[in-house]
Short mmCIF file of C-alpha atoms in Angstrom, two decimals:
data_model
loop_
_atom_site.label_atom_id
_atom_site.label_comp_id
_atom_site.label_asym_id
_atom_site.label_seq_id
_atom_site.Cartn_x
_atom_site.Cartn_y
_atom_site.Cartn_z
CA UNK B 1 -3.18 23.31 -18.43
CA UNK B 2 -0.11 23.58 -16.27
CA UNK B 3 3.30 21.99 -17.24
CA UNK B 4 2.81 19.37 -14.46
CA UNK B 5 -0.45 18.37 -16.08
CA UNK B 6 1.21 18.49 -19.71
CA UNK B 7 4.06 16.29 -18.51
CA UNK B 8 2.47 13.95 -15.63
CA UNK B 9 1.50 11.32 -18.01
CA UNK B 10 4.84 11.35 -20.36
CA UNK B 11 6.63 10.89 -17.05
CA UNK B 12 4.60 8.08 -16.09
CA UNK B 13 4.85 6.08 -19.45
CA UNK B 14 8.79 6.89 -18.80
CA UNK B 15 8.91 4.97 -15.76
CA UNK B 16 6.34 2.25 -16.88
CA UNK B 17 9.17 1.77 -19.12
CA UNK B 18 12.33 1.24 -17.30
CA UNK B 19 11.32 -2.51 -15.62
CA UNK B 20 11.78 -2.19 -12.08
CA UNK B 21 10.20 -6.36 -11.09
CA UNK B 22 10.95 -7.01 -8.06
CA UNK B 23 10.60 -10.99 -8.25
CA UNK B 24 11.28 -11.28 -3.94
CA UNK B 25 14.96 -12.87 -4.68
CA UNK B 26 16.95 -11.14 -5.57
CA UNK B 27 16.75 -11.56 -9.15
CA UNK B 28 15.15 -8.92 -10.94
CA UNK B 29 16.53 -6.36 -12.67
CA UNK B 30 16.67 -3.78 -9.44
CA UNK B 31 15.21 -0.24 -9.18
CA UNK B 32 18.07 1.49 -10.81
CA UNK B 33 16.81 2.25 -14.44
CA UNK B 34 13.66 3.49 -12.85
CA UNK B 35 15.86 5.79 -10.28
CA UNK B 36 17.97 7.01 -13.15
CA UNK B 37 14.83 8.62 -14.83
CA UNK B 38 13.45 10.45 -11.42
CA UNK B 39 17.18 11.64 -11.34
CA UNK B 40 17.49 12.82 -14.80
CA UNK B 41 14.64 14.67 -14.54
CA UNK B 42 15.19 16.53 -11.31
CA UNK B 43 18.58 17.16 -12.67
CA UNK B 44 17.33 18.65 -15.78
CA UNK B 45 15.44 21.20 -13.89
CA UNK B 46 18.39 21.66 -11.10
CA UNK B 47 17.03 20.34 -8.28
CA UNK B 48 19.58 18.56 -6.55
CA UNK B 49 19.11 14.85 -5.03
CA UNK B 50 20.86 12.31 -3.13
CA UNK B 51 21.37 8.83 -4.87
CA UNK B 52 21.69 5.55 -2.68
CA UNK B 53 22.16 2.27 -3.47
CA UNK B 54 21.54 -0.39 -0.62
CA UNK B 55 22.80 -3.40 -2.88
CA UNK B 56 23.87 -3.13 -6.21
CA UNK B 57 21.06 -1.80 -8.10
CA UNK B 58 18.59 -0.93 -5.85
CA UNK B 59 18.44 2.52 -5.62
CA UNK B 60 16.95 4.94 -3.92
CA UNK B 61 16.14 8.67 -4.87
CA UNK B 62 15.53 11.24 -2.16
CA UNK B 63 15.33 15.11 -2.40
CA UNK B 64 14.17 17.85 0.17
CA UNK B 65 12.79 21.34 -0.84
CA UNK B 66 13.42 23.74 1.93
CA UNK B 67 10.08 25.92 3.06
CA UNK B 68 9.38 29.37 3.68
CA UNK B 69 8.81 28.71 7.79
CA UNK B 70 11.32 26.29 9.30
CA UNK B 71 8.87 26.02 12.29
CA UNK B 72 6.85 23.98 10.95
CA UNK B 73 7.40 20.30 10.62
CA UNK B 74 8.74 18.29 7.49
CA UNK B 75 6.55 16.61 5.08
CA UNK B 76 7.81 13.25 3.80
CA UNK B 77 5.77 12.04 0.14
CA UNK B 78 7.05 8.85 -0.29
CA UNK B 79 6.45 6.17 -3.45
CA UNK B 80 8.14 3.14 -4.42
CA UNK B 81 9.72 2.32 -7.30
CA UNK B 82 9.61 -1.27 -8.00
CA UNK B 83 6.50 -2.87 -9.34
CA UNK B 84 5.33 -6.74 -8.83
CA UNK B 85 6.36 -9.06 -12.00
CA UNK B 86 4.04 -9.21 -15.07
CA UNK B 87 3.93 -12.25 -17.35
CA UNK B 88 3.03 -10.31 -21.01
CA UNK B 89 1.43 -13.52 -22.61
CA UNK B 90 -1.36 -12.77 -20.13
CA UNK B 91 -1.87 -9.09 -21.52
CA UNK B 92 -3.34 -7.03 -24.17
CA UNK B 93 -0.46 -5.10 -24.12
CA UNK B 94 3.46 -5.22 -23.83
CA UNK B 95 3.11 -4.47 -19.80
CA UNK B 96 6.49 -2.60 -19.85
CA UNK B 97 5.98 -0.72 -23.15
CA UNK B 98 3.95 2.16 -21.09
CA UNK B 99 1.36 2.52 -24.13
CA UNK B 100 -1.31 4.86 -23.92
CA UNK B 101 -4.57 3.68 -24.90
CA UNK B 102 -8.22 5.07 -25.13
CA UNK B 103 -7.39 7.76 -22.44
CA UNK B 104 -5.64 5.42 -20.31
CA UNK B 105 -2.01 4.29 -19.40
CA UNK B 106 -1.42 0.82 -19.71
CA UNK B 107 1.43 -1.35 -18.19
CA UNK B 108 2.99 -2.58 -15.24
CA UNK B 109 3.16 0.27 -12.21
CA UNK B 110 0.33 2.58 -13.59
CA UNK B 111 -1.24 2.24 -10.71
CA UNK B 112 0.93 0.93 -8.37
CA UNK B 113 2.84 2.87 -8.00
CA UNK B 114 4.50 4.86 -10.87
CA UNK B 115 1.37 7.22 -11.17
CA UNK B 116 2.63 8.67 -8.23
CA UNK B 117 5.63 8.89 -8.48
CA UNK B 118 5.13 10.42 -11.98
CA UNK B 119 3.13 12.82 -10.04
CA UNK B 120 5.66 13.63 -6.86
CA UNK B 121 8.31 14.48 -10.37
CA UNK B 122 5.50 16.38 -12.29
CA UNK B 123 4.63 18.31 -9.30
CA UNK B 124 8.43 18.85 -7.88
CA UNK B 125 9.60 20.23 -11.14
CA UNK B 126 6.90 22.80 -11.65
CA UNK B 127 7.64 23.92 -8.11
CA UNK B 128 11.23 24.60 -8.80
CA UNK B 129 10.76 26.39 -12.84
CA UNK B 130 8.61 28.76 -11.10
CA UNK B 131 10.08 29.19 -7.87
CA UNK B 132 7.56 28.79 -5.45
CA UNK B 133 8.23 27.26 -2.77
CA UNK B 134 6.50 25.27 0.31
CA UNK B 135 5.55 26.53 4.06
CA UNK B 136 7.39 23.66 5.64
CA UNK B 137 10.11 21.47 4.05
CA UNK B 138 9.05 18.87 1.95
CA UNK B 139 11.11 15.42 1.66
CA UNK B 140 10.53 13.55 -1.29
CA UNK B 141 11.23 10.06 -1.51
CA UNK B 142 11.33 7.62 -4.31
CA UNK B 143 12.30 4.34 -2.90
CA UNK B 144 13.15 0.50 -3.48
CA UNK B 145 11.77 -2.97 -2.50
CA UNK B 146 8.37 -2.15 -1.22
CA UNK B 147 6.85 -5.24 -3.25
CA UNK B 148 8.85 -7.59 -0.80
CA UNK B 149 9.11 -5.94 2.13
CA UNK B 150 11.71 -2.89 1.83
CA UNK B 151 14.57 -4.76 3.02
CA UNK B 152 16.45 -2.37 0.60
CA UNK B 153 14.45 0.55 0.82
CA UNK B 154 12.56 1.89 3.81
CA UNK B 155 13.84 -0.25 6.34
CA UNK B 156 17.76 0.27 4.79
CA UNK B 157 17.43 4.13 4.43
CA UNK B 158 15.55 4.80 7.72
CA UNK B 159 18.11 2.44 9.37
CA UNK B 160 21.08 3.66 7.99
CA UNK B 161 20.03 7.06 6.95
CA UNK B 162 17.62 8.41 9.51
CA UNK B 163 19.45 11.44 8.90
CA UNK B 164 17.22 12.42 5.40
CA UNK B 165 14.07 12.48 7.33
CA UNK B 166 14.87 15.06 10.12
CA UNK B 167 12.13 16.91 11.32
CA UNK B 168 9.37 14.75 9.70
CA UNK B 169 6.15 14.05 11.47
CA UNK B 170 3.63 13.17 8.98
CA UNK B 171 3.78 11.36 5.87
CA UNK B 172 1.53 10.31 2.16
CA UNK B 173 2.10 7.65 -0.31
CA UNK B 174 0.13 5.05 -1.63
CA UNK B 175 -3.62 3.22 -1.63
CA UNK B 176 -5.62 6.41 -0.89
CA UNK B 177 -7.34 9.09 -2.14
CA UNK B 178 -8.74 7.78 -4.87
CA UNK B 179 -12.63 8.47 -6.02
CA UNK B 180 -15.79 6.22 -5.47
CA UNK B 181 -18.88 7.89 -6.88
CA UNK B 182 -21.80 8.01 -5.53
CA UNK B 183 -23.45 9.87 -7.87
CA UNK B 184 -22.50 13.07 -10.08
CA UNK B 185 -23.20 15.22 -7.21
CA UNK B 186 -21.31 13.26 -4.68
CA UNK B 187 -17.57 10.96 -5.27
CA UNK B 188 -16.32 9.13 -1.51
CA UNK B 189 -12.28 10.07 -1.84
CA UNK B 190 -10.61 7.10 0.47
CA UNK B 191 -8.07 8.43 2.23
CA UNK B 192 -5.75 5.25 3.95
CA UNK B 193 -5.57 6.19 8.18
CA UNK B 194 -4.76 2.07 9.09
CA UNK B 195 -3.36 -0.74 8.00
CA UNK B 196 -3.61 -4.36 9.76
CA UNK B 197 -0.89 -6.09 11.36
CA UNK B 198 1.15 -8.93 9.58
CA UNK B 199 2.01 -12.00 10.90
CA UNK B 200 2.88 -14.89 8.64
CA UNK B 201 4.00 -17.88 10.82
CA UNK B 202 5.42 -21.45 9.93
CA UNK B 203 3.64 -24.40 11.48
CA UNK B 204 5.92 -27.06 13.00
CA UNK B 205 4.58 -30.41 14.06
CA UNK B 206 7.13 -33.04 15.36
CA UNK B 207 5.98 -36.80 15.22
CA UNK B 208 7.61 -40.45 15.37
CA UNK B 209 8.73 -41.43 11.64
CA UNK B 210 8.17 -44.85 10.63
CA UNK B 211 7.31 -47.45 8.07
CA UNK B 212 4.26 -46.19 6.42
CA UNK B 213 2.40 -49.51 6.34
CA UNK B 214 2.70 -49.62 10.21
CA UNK B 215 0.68 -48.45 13.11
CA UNK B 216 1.13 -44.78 14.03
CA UNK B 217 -0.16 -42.23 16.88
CA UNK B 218 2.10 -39.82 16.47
CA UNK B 219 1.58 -38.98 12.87
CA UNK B 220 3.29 -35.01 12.06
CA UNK B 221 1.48 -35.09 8.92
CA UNK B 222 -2.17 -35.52 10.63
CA UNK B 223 -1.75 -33.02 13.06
CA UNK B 224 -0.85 -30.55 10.84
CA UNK B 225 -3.22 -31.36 8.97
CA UNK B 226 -5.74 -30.83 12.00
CA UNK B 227 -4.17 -27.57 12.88
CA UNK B 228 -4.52 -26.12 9.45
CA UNK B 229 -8.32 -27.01 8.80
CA UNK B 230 -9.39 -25.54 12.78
CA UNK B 231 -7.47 -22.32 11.30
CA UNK B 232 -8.82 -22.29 8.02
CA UNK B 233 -11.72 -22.97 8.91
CA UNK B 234 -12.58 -20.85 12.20
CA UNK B 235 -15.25 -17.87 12.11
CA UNK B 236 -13.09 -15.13 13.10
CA UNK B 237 -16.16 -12.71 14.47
CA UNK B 238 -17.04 -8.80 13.27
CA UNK B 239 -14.73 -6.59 15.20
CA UNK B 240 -15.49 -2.51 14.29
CA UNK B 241 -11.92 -0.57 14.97
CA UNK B 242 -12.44 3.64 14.99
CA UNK B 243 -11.53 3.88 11.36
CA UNK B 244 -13.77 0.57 10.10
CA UNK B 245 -16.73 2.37 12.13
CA UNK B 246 -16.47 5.41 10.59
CA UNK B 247 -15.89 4.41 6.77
CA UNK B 248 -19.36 2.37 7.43
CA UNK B 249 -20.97 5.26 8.80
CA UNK B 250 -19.86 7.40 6.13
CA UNK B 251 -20.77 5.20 3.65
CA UNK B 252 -24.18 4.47 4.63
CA UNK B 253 -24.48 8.11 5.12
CA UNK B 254 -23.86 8.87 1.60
CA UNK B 255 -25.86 6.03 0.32
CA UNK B 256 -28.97 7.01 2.19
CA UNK B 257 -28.87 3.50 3.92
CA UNK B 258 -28.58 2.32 7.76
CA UNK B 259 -25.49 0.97 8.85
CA UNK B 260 -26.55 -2.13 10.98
CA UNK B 261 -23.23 -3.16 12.91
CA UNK B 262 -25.01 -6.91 12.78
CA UNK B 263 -25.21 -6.83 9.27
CA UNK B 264 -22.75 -5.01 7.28
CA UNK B 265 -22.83 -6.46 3.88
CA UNK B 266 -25.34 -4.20 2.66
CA UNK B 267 -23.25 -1.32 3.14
CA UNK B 268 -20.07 -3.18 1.66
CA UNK B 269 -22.18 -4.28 -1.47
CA UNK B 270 -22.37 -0.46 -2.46
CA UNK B 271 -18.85 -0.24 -2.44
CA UNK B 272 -18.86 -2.79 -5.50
CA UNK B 273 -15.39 -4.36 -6.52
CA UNK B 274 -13.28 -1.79 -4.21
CA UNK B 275 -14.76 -4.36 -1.28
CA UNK B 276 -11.45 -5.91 -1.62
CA UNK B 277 -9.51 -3.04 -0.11
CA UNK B 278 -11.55 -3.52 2.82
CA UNK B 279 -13.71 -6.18 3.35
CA UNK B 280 -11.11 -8.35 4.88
CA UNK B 281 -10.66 -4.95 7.41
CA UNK B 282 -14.30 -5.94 9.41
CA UNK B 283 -12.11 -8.93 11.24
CA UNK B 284 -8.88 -10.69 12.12
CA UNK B 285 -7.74 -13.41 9.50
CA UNK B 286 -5.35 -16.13 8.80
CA UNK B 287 -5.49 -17.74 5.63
CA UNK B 288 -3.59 -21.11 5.17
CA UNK B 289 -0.80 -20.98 2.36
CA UNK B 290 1.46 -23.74 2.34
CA UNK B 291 2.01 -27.22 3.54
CA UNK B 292 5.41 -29.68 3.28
CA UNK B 293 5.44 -33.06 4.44
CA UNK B 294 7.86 -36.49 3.58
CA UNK B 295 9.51 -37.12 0.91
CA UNK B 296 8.48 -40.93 0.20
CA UNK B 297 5.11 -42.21 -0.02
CA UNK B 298 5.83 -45.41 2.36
CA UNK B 299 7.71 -43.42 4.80
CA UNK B 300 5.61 -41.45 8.09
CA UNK B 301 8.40 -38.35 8.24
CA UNK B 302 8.96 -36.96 11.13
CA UNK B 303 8.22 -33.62 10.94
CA UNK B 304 5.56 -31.67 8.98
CA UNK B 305 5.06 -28.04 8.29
CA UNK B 306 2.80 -25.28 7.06
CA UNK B 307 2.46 -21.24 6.75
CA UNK B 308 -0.10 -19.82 7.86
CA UNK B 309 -0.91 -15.52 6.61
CA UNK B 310 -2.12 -13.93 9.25
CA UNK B 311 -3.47 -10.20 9.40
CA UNK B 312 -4.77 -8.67 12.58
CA UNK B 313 -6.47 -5.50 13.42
CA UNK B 314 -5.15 -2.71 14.93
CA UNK B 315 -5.50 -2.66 18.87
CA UNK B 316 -6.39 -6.19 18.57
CA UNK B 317 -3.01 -8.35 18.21
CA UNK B 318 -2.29 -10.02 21.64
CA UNK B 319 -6.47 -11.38 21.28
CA UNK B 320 -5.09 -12.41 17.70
CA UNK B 321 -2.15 -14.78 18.90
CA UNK B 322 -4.67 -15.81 22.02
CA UNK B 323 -6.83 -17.25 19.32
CA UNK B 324 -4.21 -18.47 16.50
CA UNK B 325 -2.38 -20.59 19.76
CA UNK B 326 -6.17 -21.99 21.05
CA UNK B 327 -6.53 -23.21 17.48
CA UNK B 328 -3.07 -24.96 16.87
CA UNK B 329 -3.64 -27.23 19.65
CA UNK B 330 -0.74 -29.10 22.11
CA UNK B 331 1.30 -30.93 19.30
CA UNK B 332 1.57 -28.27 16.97
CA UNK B 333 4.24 -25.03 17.41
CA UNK B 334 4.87 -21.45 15.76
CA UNK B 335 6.99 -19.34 14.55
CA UNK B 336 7.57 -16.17 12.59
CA UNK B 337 8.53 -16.25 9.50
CA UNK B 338 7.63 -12.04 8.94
CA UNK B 339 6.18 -9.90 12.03
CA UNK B 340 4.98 -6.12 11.67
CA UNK B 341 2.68 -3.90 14.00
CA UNK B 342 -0.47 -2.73 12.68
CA UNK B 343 -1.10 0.64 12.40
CA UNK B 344 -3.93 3.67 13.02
CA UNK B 345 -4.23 7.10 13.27
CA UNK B 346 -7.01 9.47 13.89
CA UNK B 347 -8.70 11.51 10.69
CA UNK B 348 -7.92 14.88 12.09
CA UNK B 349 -5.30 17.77 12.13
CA UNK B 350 -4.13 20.02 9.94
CA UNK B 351 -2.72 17.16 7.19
CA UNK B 352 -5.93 15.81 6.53
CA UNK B 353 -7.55 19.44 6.63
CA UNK B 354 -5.24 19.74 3.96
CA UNK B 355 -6.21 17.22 1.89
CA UNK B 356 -10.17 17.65 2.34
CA UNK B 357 -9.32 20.90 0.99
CA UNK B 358 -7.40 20.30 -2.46
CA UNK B 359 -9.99 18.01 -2.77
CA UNK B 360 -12.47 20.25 -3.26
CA UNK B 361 -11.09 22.68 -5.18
CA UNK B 362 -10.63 20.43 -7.89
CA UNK B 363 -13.80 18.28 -6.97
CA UNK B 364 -16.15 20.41 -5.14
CA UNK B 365 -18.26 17.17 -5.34
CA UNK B 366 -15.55 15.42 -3.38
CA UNK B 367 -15.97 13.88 0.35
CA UNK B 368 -13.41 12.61 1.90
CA UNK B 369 -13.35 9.45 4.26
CA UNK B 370 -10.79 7.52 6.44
CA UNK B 371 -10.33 4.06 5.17
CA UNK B 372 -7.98 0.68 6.59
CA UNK B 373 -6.05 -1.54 4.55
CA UNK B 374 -6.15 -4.94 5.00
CA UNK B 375 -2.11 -4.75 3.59
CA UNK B 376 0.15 -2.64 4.52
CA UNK B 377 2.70 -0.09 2.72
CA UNK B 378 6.07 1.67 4.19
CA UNK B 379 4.20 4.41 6.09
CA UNK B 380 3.73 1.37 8.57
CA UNK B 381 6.28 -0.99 7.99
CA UNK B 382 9.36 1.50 8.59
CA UNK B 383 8.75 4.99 8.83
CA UNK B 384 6.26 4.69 11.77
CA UNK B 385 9.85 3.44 13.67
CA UNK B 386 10.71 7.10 13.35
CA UNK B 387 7.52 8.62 14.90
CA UNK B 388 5.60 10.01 11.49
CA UNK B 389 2.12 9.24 11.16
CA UNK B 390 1.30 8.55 7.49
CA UNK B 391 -2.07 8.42 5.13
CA UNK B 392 -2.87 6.88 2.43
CA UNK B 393 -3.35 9.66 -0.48
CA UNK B 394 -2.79 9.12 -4.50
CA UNK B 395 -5.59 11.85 -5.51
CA UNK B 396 -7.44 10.33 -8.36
CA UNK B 397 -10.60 10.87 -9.83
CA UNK B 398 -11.89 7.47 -11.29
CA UNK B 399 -14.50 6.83 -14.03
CA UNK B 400 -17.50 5.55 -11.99
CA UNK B 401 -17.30 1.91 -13.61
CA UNK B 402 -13.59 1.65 -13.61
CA UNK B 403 -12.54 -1.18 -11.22
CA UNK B 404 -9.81 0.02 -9.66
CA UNK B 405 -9.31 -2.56 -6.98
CA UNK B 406 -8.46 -4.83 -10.09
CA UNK B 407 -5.61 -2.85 -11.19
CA UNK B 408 -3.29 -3.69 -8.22
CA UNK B 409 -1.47 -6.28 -9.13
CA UNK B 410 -3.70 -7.53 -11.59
CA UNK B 411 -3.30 -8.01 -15.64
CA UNK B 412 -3.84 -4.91 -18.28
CA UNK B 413 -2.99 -2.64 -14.79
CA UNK B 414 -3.69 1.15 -16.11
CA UNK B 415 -4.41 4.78 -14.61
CA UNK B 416 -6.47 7.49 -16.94
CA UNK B 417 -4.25 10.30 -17.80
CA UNK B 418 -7.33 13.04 -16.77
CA UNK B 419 -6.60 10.85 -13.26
CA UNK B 420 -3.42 12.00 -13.40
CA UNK B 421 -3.83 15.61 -13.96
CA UNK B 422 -6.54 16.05 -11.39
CA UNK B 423 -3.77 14.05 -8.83
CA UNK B 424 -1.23 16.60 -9.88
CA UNK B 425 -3.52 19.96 -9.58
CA UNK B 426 -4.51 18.45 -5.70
CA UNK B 427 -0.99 17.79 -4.94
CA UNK B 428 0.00 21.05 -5.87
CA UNK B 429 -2.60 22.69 -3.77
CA UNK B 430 -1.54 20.81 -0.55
CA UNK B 431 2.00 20.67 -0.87
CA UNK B 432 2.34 24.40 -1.35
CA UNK B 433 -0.62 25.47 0.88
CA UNK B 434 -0.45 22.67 3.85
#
């Protein structure tokens, strides 16, 4: 076993157990005790790295290794090091105390995302005892904020510091590469190539206030309540993008069943729980999530409001707003409360070659497929600003009955530790070979 192996998991548990929440307000705890880790270890093998704090205590950790051929373009592997909150009454275990449990590591992070960055540190540091070293330069990055936004990571560093990311082109970080078997002879490994576009939006309506035991045609509170039941309630129809098309295809293909373009739930239903990665990625949506109205029950207030979440597909955003504004109707108006593009790129080139091939040297079982989120991560909210075109890849081979879709986000979140050491033995491969 090689010391990246030996160590990925310890390192993991290590940063499980610095609490990084990011509660969306400014009131957590920041990414600092998390960032203090990745830089004690880099410093303890002499690998120098540049700290950066946006606001007090959200830091920032970023590194480059130089490569052999400075020809070739940069690299950027990217993860983030704050993790959503976790309320512990609802686990089986302490969520921040990193335990490792019947092969697994349980707590807040393990899979999203402190396995990889456990795995960027595990891989960087056997890089630099033995002294090999990359083709092209490799930029690692662990950042802040990503859980609301990256106010104070990607969008402050690549504002501020576009400096650190000279010369990159291409980018991986999280919500790909992970495994979905098919059967022993055969795993799916996801690999992220779009995300949809965000667009959450505040619904104004402006009526007449009165006396609520009066007539009144110009009721706020009933239009918006019109506006949010067309929205909620409208059939947003099947729309196939490149990457949606393909991952169908492919899946189909390795199920032995026909993909009918009418019908695609029979394809998604072999995909089990990971549907929620991606069944939301067959059409636009907009999902109603908050309504305010008056503030006494005999008065008619004149103005009500609601938010609306919507996510579009990529090359499909100006039909998206055609159809939000049909739906809101004359009385009713929008506007953004958060905007971002939504994002694709082709499964091709030498990156992805890349990957296909660490794949299957440590899985020669392994094909890989392009996938689209229906979220989105920094490869598309900031970095695509500077021209690199990022993928989704955390390599991870998965039990076949482990819900991993679950584990975002969710209660008892935990990563195997033989996941881990199969992600670090594939990121070795393509970071020193790519």
């Amino acid at each position: 076993m090689t010391p990246a192996e030996n160590e990925v998991a310890d390192l993991c548990v290590e940063l499980i157990r610095a609490d990084s929440s990011n509660y969306g307000d400014g009131s957590g705890p920041g990414e600092r005790a998390a960032a203090e880790v990745v830089m004690a270890r880099l410093a303890e093998v002499g690998i120098e790295h540049t700290y950066i704090e946006s606001e007090p205590g959200r830091g920032n950790v970023i590194t480059r290794v130089e490569g052999t051929d400075p020809s070739l373009p940069a690299l950027l592997v990217h993860g983030h090091l704050d993790v959503v909150p976790a309320n512990a009454a609802d686990w089986s275990v302490d969520p921040f105390a990193g335990e490792v449990r019947d092969g697994y590591i349980w707590g807040r992070g393990a899979v999203d995302m402190k396995d990889m960055d456990a795995m960027m540190l595990a891989v960087l540091r056997q890089l630099k005892r033995e002294g090999r070293k990359p083709r092209r330069d490799i930029v690692f990055a662990w950042v802040a904020d990503e859980e609301a936004g990256g106010v104070y990571g990607a969008k402050y560093l690549t504002a501020h510091h576009p400096e650190l990311f000279e010369g990159v082109t291409e980018s991986i970080s999280e919500v790909g590469g992970y495994s979905l078997e098919v059967d022993p002879s055969l795993r799916l490994y996801l690999i992220e190539t779009a995300q949809k576009g965000l667009a959450w939006m505040k619904l104004i309506a402006d009526g007449t206030a009165g006396h609520g035991s009066m007539l009144n045609s110009d009721n706020a509170v009933t239009e918006i309540a019109k506006a949010v039941a067309r929205i909620g309630e409208h059939d947003w129809p099947l729309t196939y993008t490149p990457t949606v098309r393909r991952f169908l295809t492919e899946v189909a293909d390795a199920f032995g069943i026909p993909f009918d373009e009418n019908d695609p739930e029979p394809v998604l239903a072999k995909i089990g729980p990971l549907v929620r990665f991606v069944g939301a990625t067959l059409r636009n949506t907009v999902n109603p999530t908050q309504l305010n109205a008056g503030y006494k029950s005999n008065v008619i207030p004149g103005q009500a409001t609601a938010v609306i979440d919507g996510r579009f597909l990529p090359g499909f955003e100006e039909e998206f707003f055609k159809t939000v504004d049909s739906l809101l109707g004359s009385s009713v108006r929008r506007e953004f409360v958060h905007h971002d593009i939504a994002l694709e790129t082709t499964f091709d080139g030498d990156l992805v070659e890349s990957m296909i091939t660490a794949l299957k040297a440590e899985d020669p079982a392994a094909r890989a497929i392009p996938y689209c989120m229906s979220g989105g991560t920094d490869n598309k909210t900031f970095f695509a600003d500077l021209g690199v075109r990022g993928f989704g890849f955390v390599p991870l081979r998965l039990p076949a009955d482990m819900d991993f879709a679950s584990m975002f986000h969710g209660v008892d979140e935990r990563v195997p530790v033989d996941a881990l050491q199969f992600g670090v033995r594939v990121l070795d491969r393509l970071l020193l070979h790519y």
